[in-house]
């Protein structure tokens, strides 16, 4: 990912929190000679003192079969984003876009069935934590759990992480504050989220 130095984020704790918060990612690799992408939830976990990503896809997805011949993958996570109008500046300039994104590169290892079910339990537990009546895989019937036979679960050994936080860092305080103010007037959730990120960033 092209990242100008001004927008590079190397704060590892911040990056980890970002992935935990924005865990629905895009898994990209080479499949059948072309780029292939699948939108899936991914868990950031620790194993043997190292960070890994854990996820699963359908066995019917050609991407699953491609792991056998090429274990290189890219996982893309994106957060809030918003259009920034240059009419919000006190000078002439071009419009732009503010956003947060993380790219994680790594090597895939496919899980066996027991490991796959364990990974599903952790995923469900994470997202059911705030439910009024949380679902537990342990409480589902054997018939329902047979559906787990239809997935390929895996872990990704992380080899590199690139993180970008583009939040108008190139603007002076006056214009920076005005961008925040204009974003807050939009009543758009993404724009307001970017405004909040900007407040926390300066």
Coordinates of N, CA, C and O in Angstrom, one line a residue, residues 21 23 32 44 61 67 116 171:
X21 N -11.5 -3.8 16.3 CA -12.8 -3.1 16.1 C -13.4 -3.2 14.7 O -14.6 -3.1 14.5
X23 N -13.0 -5.9 12.4 CA -12.6 -7.2 12.1 C -13.2 -7.8 10.8 O -12.8 -8.9 10.4
X32 N -6.5 -19.4 -9.2 CA -6.7 -19.8 -10.6 C -6.2 -18.7 -11.5 O -6.8 -18.4 -12.5
X44 N -8.0 -11.3 15.3 CA -6.6 -11.1 15.6 C -6.3 -11.8 16.9 O -6.9 -11.4 18.0
X61 N -15.7 -22.2 -2.1 CA -15.0 -21.0 -2.6 C -13.7 -21.4 -3.2 O -12.9 -22.1 -2.5
X67 N -5.2 -22.3 -1.4 CA -4.2 -22.3 -0.3 C -3.2 -23.4 -0.4 O -2.1 -23.3 0.1
X116 N -11.0 -26.0 13.5 CA -11.9 -25.1 12.8 C -13.1 -24.8 13.7 O -13.5 -23.7 13.9
X171 N -3.0 19.9 7.2 CA -3.6 21.2 7.3 C -3.3 21.9 8.6 O -3.0 21.2 9.6

